[in-house]
PDB file of C-alpha atoms and ligand atoms in Angstrom:
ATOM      1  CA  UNK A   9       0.000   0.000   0.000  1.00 89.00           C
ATOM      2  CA  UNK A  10       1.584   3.409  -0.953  1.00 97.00           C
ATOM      3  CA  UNK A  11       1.733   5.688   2.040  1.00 98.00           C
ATOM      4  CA  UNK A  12       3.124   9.428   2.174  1.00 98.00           C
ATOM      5  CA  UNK A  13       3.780  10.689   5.360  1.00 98.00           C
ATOM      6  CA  UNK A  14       2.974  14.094   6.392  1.00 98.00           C
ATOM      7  CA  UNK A  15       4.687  16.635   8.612  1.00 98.00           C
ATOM      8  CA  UNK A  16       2.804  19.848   9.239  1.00 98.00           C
ATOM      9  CA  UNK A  17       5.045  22.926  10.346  1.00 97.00           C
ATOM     10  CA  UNK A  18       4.173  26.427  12.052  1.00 95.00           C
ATOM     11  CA  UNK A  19       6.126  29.023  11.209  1.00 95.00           C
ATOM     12  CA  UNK A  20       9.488  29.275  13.175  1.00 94.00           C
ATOM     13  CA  UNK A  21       8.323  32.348  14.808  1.00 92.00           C
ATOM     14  CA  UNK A  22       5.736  30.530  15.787  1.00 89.00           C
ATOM     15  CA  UNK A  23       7.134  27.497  17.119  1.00 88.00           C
ATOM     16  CA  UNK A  24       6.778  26.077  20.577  1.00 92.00           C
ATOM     17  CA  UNK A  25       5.382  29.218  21.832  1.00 91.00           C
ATOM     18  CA  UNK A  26       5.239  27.216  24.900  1.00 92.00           C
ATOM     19  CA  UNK A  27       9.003  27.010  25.502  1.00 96.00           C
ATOM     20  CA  UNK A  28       9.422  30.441  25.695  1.00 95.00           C
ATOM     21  CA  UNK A  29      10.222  30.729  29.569  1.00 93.00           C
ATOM     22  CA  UNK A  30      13.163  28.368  29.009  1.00 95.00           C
ATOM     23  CA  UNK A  31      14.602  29.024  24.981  1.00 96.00           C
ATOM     24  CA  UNK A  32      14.625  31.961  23.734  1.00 96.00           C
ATOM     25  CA  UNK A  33      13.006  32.477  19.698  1.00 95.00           C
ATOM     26  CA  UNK A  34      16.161  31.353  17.985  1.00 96.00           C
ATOM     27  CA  UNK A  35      17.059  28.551  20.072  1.00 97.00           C
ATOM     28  CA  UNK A  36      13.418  27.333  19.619  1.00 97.00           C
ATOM     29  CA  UNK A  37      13.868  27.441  16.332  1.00 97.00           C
ATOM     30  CA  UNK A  38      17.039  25.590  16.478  1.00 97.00           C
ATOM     31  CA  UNK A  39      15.265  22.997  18.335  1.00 98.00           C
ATOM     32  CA  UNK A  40      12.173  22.896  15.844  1.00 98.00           C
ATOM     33  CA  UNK A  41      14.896  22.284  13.052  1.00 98.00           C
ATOM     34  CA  UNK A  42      16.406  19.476  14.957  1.00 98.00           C
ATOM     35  CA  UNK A  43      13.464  17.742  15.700  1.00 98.00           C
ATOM     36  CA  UNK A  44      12.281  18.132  12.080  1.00 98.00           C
ATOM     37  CA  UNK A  45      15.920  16.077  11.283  1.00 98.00           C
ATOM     38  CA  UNK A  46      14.852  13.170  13.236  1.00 98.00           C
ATOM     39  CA  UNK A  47      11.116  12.907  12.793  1.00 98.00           C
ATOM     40  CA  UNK A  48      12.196  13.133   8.537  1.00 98.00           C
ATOM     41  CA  UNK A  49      14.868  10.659   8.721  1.00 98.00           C
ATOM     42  CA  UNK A  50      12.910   8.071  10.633  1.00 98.00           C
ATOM     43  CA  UNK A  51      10.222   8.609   8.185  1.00 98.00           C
ATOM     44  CA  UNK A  52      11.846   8.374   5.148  1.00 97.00           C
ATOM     45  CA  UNK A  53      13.123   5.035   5.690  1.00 96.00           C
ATOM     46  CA  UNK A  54       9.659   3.628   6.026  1.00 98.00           C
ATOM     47  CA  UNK A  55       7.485   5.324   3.842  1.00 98.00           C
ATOM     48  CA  UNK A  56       6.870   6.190  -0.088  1.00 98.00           C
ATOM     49  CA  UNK A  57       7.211   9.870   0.507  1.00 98.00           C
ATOM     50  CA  UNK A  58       7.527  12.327   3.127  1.00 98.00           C
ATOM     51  CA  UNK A  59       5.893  15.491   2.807  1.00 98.00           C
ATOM     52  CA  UNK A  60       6.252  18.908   4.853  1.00 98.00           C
ATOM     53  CA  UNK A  61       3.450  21.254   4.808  1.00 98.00           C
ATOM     54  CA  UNK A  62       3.777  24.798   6.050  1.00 97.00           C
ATOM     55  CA  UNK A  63       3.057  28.446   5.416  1.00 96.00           C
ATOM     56  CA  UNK A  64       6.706  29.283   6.184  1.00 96.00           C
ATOM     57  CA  UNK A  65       8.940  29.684   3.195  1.00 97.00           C
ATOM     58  CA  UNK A  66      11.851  29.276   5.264  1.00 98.00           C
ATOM     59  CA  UNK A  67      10.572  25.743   7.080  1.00 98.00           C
ATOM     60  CA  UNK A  68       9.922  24.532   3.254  1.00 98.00           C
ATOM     61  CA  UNK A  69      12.744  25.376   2.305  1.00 98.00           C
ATOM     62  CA  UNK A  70      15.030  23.678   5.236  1.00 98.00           C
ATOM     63  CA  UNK A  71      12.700  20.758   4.795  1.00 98.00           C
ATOM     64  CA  UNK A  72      13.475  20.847   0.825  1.00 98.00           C
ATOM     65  CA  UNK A  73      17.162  20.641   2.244  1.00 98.00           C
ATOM     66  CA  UNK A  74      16.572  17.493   4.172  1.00 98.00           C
ATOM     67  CA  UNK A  75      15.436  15.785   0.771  1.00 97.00           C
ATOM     68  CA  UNK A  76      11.825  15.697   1.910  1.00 98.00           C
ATOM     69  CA  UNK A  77       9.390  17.319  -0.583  1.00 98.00           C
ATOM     70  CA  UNK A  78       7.388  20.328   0.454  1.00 98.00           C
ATOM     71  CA  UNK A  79       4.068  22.342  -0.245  1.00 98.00           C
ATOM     72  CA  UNK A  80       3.002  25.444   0.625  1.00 97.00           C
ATOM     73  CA  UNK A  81       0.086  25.954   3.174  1.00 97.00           C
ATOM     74  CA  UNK A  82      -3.174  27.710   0.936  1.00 93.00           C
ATOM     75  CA  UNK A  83      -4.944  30.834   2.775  1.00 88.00           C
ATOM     76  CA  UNK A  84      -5.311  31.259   6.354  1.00 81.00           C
ATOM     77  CA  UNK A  85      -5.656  28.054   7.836  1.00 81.00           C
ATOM     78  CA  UNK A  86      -4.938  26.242  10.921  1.00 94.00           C
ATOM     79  CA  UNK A  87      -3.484  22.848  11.891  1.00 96.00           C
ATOM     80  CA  UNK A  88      -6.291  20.956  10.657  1.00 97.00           C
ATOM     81  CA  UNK A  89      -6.731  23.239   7.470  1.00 97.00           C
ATOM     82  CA  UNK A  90      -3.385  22.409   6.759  1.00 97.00           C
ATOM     83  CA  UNK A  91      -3.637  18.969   6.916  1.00 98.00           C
ATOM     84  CA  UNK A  92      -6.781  18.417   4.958  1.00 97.00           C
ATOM     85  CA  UNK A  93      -4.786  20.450   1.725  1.00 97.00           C
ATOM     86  CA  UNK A  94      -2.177  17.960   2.694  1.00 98.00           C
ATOM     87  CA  UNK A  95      -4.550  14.847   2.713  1.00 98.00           C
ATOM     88  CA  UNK A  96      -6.241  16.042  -0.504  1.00 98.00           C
ATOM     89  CA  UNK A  97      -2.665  16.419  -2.604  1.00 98.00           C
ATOM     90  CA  UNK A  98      -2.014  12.953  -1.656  1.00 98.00           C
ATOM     91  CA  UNK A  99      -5.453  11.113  -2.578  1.00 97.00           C
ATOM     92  CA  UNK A 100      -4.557  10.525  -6.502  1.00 97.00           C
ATOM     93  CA  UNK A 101      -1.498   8.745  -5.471  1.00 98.00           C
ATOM     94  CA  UNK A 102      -1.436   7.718  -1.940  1.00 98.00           C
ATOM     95  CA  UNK A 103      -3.787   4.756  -0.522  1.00 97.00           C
ATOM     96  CA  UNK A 104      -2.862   5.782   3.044  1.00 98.00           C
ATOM     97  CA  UNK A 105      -1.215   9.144   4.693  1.00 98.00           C
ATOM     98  CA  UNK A 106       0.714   8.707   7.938  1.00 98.00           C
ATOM     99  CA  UNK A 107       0.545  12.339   9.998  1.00 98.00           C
ATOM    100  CA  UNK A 108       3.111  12.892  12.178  1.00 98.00           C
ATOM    101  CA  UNK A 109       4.042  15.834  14.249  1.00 98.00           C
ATOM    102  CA  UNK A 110       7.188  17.744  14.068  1.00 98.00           C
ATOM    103  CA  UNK A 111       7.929  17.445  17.177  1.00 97.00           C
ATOM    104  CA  UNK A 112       8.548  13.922  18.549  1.00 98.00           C
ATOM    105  CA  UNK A 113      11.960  13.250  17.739  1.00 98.00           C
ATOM    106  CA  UNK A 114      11.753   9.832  19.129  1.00 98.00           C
ATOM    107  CA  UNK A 115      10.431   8.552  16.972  1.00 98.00           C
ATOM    108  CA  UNK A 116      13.023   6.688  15.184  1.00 97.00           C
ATOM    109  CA  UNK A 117      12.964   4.619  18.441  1.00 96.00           C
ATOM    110  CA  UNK A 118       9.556   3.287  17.786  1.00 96.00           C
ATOM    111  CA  UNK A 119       8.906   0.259  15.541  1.00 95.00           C
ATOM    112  CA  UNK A 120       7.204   1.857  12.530  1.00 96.00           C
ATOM    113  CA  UNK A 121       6.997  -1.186  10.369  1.00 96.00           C
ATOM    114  CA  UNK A 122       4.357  -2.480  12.912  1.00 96.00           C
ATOM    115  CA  UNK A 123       2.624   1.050  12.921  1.00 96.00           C
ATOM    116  CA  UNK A 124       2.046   0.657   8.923  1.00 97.00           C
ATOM    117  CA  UNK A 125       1.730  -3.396   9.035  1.00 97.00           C
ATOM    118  CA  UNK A 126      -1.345  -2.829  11.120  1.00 97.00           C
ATOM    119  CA  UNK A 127      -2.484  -0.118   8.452  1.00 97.00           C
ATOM    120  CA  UNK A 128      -3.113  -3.077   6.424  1.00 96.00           C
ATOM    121  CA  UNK A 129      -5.159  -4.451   8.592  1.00 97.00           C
ATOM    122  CA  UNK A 130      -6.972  -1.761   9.901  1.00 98.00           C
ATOM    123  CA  UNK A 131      -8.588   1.651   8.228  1.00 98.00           C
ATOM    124  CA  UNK A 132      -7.150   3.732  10.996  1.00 98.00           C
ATOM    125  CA  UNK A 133      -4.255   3.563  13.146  1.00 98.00           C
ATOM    126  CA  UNK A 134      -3.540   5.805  15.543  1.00 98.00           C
ATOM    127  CA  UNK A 135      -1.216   6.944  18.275  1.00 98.00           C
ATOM    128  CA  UNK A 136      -2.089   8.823  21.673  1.00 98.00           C
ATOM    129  CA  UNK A 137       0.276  11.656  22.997  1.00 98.00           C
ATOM    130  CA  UNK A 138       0.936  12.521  26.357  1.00 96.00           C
ATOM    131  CA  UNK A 139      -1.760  14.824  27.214  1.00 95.00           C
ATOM    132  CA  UNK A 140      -4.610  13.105  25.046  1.00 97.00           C
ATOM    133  CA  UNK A 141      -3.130  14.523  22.063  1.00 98.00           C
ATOM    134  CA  UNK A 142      -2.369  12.117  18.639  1.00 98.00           C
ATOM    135  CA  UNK A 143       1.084  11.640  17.663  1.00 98.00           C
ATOM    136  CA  UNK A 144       0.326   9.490  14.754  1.00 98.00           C
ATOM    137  CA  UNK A 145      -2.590   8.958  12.622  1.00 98.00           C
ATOM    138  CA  UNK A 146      -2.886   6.871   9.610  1.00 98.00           C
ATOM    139  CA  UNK A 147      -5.978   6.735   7.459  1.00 98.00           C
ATOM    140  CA  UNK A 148      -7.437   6.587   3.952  1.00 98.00           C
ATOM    141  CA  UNK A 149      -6.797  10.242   2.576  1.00 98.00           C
ATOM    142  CA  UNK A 150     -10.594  11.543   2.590  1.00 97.00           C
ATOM    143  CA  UNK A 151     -12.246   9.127   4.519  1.00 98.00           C
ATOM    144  CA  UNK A 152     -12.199  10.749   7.869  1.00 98.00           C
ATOM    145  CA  UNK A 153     -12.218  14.457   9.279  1.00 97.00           C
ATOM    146  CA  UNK A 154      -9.200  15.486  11.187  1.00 98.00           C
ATOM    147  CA  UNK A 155      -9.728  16.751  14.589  1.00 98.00           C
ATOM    148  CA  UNK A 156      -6.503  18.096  16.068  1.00 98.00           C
ATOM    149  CA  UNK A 157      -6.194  20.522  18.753  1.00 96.00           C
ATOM    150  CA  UNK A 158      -7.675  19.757  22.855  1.00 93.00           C
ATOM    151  CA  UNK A 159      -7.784  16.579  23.136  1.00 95.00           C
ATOM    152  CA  UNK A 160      -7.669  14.830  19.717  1.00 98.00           C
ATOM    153  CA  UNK A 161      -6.883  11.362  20.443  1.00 98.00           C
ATOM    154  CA  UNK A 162     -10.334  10.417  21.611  1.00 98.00           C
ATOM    155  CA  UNK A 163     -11.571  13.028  18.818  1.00 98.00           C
ATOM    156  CA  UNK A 164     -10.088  10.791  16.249  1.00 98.00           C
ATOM    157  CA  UNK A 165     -11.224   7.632  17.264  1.00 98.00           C
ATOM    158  CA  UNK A 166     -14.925   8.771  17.885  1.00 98.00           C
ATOM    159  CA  UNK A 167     -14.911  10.447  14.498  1.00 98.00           C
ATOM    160  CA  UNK A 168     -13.300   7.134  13.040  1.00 98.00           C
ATOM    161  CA  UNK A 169     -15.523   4.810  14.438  1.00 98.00           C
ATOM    162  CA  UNK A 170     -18.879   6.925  13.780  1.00 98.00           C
ATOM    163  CA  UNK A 171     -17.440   6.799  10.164  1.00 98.00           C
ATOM    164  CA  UNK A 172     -17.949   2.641  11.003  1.00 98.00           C
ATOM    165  CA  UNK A 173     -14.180   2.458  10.612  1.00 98.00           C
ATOM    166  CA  UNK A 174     -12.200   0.182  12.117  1.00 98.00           C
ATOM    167  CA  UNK A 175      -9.240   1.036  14.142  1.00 98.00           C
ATOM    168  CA  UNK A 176      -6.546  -0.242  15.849  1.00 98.00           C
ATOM    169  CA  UNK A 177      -4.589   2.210  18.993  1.00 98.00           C
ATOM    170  CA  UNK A 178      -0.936   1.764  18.826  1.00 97.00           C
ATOM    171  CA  UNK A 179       0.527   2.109  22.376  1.00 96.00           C
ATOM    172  CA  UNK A 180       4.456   3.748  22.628  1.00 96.00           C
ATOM    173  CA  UNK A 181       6.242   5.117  25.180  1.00 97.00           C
ATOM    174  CA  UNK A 182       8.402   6.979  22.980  1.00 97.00           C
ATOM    175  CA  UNK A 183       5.924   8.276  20.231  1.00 97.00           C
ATOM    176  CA  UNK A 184       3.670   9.476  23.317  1.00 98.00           C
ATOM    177  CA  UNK A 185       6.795  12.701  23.925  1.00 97.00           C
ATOM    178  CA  UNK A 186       5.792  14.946  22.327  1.00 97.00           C
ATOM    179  CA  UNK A 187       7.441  18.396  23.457  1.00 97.00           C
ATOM    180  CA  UNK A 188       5.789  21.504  24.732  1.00 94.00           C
ATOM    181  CA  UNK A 189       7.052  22.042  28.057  1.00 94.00           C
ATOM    182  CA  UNK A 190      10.527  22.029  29.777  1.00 93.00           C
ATOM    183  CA  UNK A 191      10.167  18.960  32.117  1.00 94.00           C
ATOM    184  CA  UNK A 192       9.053  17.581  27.574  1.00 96.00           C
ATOM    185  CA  UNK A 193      13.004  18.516  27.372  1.00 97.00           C
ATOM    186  CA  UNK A 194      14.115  16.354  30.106  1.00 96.00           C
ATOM    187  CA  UNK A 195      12.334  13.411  28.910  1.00 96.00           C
ATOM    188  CA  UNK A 196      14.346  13.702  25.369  1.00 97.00           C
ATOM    189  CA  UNK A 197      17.903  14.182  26.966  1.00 97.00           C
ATOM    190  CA  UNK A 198      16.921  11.048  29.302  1.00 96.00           C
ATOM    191  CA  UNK A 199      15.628   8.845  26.143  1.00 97.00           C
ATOM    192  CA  UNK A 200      16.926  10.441  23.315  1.00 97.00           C
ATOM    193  CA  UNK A 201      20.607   9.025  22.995  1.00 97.00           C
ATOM    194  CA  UNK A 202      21.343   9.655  19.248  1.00 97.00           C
ATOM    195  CA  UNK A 203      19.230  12.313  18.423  1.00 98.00           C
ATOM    196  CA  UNK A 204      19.631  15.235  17.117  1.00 98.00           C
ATOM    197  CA  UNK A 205      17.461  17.109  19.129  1.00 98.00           C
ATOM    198  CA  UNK A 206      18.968  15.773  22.332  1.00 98.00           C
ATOM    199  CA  UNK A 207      22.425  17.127  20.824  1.00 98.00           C
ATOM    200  CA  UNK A 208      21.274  20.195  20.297  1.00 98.00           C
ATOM    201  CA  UNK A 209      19.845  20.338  24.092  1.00 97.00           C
ATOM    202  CA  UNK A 210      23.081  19.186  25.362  1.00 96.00           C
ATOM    203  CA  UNK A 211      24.911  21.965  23.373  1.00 97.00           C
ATOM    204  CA  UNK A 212      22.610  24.536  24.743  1.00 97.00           C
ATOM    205  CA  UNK A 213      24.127  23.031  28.117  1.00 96.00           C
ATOM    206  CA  UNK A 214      20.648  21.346  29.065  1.00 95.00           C
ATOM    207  CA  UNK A 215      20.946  18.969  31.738  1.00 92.00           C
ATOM    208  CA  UNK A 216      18.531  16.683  33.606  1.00 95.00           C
ATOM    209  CA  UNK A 217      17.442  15.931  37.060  1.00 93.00           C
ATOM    210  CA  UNK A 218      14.946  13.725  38.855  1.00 91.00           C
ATOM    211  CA  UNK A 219      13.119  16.003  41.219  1.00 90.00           C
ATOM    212  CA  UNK A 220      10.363  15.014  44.538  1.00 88.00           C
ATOM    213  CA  UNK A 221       8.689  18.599  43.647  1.00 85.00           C
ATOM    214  CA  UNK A 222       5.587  19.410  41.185  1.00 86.00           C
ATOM    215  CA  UNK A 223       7.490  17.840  38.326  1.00 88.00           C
ATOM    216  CA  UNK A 224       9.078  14.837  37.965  1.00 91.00           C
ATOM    217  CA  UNK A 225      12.368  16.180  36.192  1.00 93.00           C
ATOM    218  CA  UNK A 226      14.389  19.188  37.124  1.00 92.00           C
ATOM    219  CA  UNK A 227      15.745  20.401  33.516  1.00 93.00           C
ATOM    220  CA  UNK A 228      18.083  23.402  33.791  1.00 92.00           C
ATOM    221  CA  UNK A 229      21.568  24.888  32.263  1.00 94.00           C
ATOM    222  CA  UNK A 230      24.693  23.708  33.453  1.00 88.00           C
ATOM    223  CA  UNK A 231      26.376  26.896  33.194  1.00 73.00           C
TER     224      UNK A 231
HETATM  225  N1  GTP B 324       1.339  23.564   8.713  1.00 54.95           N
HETATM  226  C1  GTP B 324       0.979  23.877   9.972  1.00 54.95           C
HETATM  227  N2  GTP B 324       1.525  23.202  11.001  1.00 54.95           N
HETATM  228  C2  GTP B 324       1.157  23.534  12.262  1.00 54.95           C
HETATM  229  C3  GTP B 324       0.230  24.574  12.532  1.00 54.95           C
HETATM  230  N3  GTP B 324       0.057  24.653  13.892  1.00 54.95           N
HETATM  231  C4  GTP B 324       0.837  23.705  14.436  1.00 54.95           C
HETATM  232  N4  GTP B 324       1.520  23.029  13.468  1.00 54.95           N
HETATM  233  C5  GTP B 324       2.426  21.874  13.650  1.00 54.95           C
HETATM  234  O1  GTP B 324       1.624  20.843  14.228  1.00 54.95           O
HETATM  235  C6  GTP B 324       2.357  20.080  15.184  1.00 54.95           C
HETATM  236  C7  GTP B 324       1.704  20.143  16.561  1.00 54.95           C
HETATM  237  O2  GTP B 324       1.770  21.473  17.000  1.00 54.95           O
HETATM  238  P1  GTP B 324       1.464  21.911  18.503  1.00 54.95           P
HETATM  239  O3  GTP B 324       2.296  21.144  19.456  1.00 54.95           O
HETATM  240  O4  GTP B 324       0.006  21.906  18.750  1.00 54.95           O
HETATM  241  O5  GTP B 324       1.856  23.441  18.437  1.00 54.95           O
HETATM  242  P2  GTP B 324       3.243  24.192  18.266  1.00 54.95           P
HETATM  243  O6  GTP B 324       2.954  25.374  17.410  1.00 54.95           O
HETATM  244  O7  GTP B 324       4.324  23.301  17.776  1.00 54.95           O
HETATM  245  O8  GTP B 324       3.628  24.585  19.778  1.00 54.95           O
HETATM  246  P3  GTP B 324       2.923  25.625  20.783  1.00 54.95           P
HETATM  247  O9  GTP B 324       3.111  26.974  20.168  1.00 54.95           O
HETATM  248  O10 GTP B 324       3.723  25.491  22.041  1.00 54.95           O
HETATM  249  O11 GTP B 324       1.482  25.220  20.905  1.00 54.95           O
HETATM  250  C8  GTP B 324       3.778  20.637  15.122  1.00 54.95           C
HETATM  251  O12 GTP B 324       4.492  19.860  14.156  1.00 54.95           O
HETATM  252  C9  GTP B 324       3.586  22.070  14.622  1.00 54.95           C
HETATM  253  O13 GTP B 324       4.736  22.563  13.968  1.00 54.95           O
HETATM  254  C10 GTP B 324      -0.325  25.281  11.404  1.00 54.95           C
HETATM  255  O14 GTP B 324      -1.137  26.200  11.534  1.00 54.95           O
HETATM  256  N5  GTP B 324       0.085  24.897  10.161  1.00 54.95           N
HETATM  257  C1  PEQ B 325      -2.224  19.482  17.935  1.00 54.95           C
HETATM  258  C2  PEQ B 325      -2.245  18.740  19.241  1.00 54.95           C
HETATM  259  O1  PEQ B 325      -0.924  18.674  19.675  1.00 54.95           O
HETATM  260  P1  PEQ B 325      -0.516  18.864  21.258  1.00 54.95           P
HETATM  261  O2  PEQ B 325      -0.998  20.227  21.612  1.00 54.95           O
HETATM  262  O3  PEQ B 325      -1.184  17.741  21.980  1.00 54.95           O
HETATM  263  O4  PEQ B 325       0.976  18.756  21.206  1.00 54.95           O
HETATM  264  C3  PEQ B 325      -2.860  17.335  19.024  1.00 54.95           C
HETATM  265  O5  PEQ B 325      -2.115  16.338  19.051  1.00 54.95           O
HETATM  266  O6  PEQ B 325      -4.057  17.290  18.798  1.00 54.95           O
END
């Protein structure tokens, strides 16, 4: 079955607006840009094609330099906007898209020939994020509505299964990390040995601690 993964991107200016307290707008980006490494090299090894969507000329044309192809987001949309122009370039050639975050750069850890082996036995697979979120979500292109934002992992399978399709919920530690928050940061310099992301962390002098207080990890600069 020919599958295309897709990647959508915010802009960098945007990106992980919710790491501002701890990076500052260009180390986010760097972050965004090494996370974007490992989510397309994981990807491409499995997969037909990997596409990057985003309204950002810049993102496209990093992605573009990664050997990933690219198109440009339409209008104003958002997340799910973007997607469904995604979804739609695919359907003449694609029997199944795989959509993937940007930002889960542990995912070469996971086993993704299961993820897509049970896409041939299932319409829909899907992955949940920490945080009820979906980390991965394969489908038909067209046959369901996407649903991302609060919540979206029980979204997707209540929209799947009203649609009568049948779906299968893959469960993984590491494509549940998904990162928004600083303690997110810990959990990829604890797990992420041969990332790039964790590099990049550990050259912005990121290091790790277990804490007893309201989070688990301590994550703060060694300098
Ligand atoms: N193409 C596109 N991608 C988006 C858009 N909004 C979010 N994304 C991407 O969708 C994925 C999930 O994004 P979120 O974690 O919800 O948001 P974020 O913008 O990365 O981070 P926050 O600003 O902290 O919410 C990431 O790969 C984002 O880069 C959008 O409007 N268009
Ligand atoms: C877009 C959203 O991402 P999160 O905010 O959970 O990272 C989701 O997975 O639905």
């Amino acid at each position: 079955m020919k599958t295309c993964a897709i990647i959508p991107v915010s802009r960098f200016a945007h990106a992980k607006t919710r790491l501002s307290p701890t990076l500052s707008p260009s180390e986010r980006e760097g972050l965004l840009r090494a996370m974007l490494m490992d989510v397309s090299e994981a990807l491409r090894r499995h997969v037909d094609r990997v596409l990057v969507i985003s309204a950002d000329a810049d993102v496209l044309e990093y992605a573009y330099s990664l050997g990933v192809d690219i198109l440009e987001e339409r209008g104003r949309k958002d997340l799910n906007g973007a997607l469904e122009q995604a979804a739609e370039f695919c359907i003449p050639e694609f029997e199944r898209v795989m959509i993937t975050p940007s930002d889960i750069p542990l995912i070469g850890k996971t086993d993704i020939t299961e993820l897509l082996h049970r896409a041939s036995h299932f319409d829909v697979v899907i992955a949940p994020a920490k945080g009820g979120g979906t980390n991965t979500l394969i489908f038909r292109p067209g046959s369901m509505r996407l649903r991302f934002g609060d919540c979206s992992f029980f979204e997707h399978v209540s929209e799947a299964e009203s649609r009568g399709l049948s779906v299968s919920v893959y469960d993984s530690f590491y494509l549940s990390l998904d990162v928004n928050t600083a303690e997110d940061l810990g959990e990829i310099i604890l797990h992420g040995e041969g990332t790039h992301a964790r590099e990049y962390l550990r050259k912005l002098s990121f290091i790790v601690r277990p804490s007893r207080g309201s989070d688990r990890l301590e994550v703060s600069r060694s300098f």
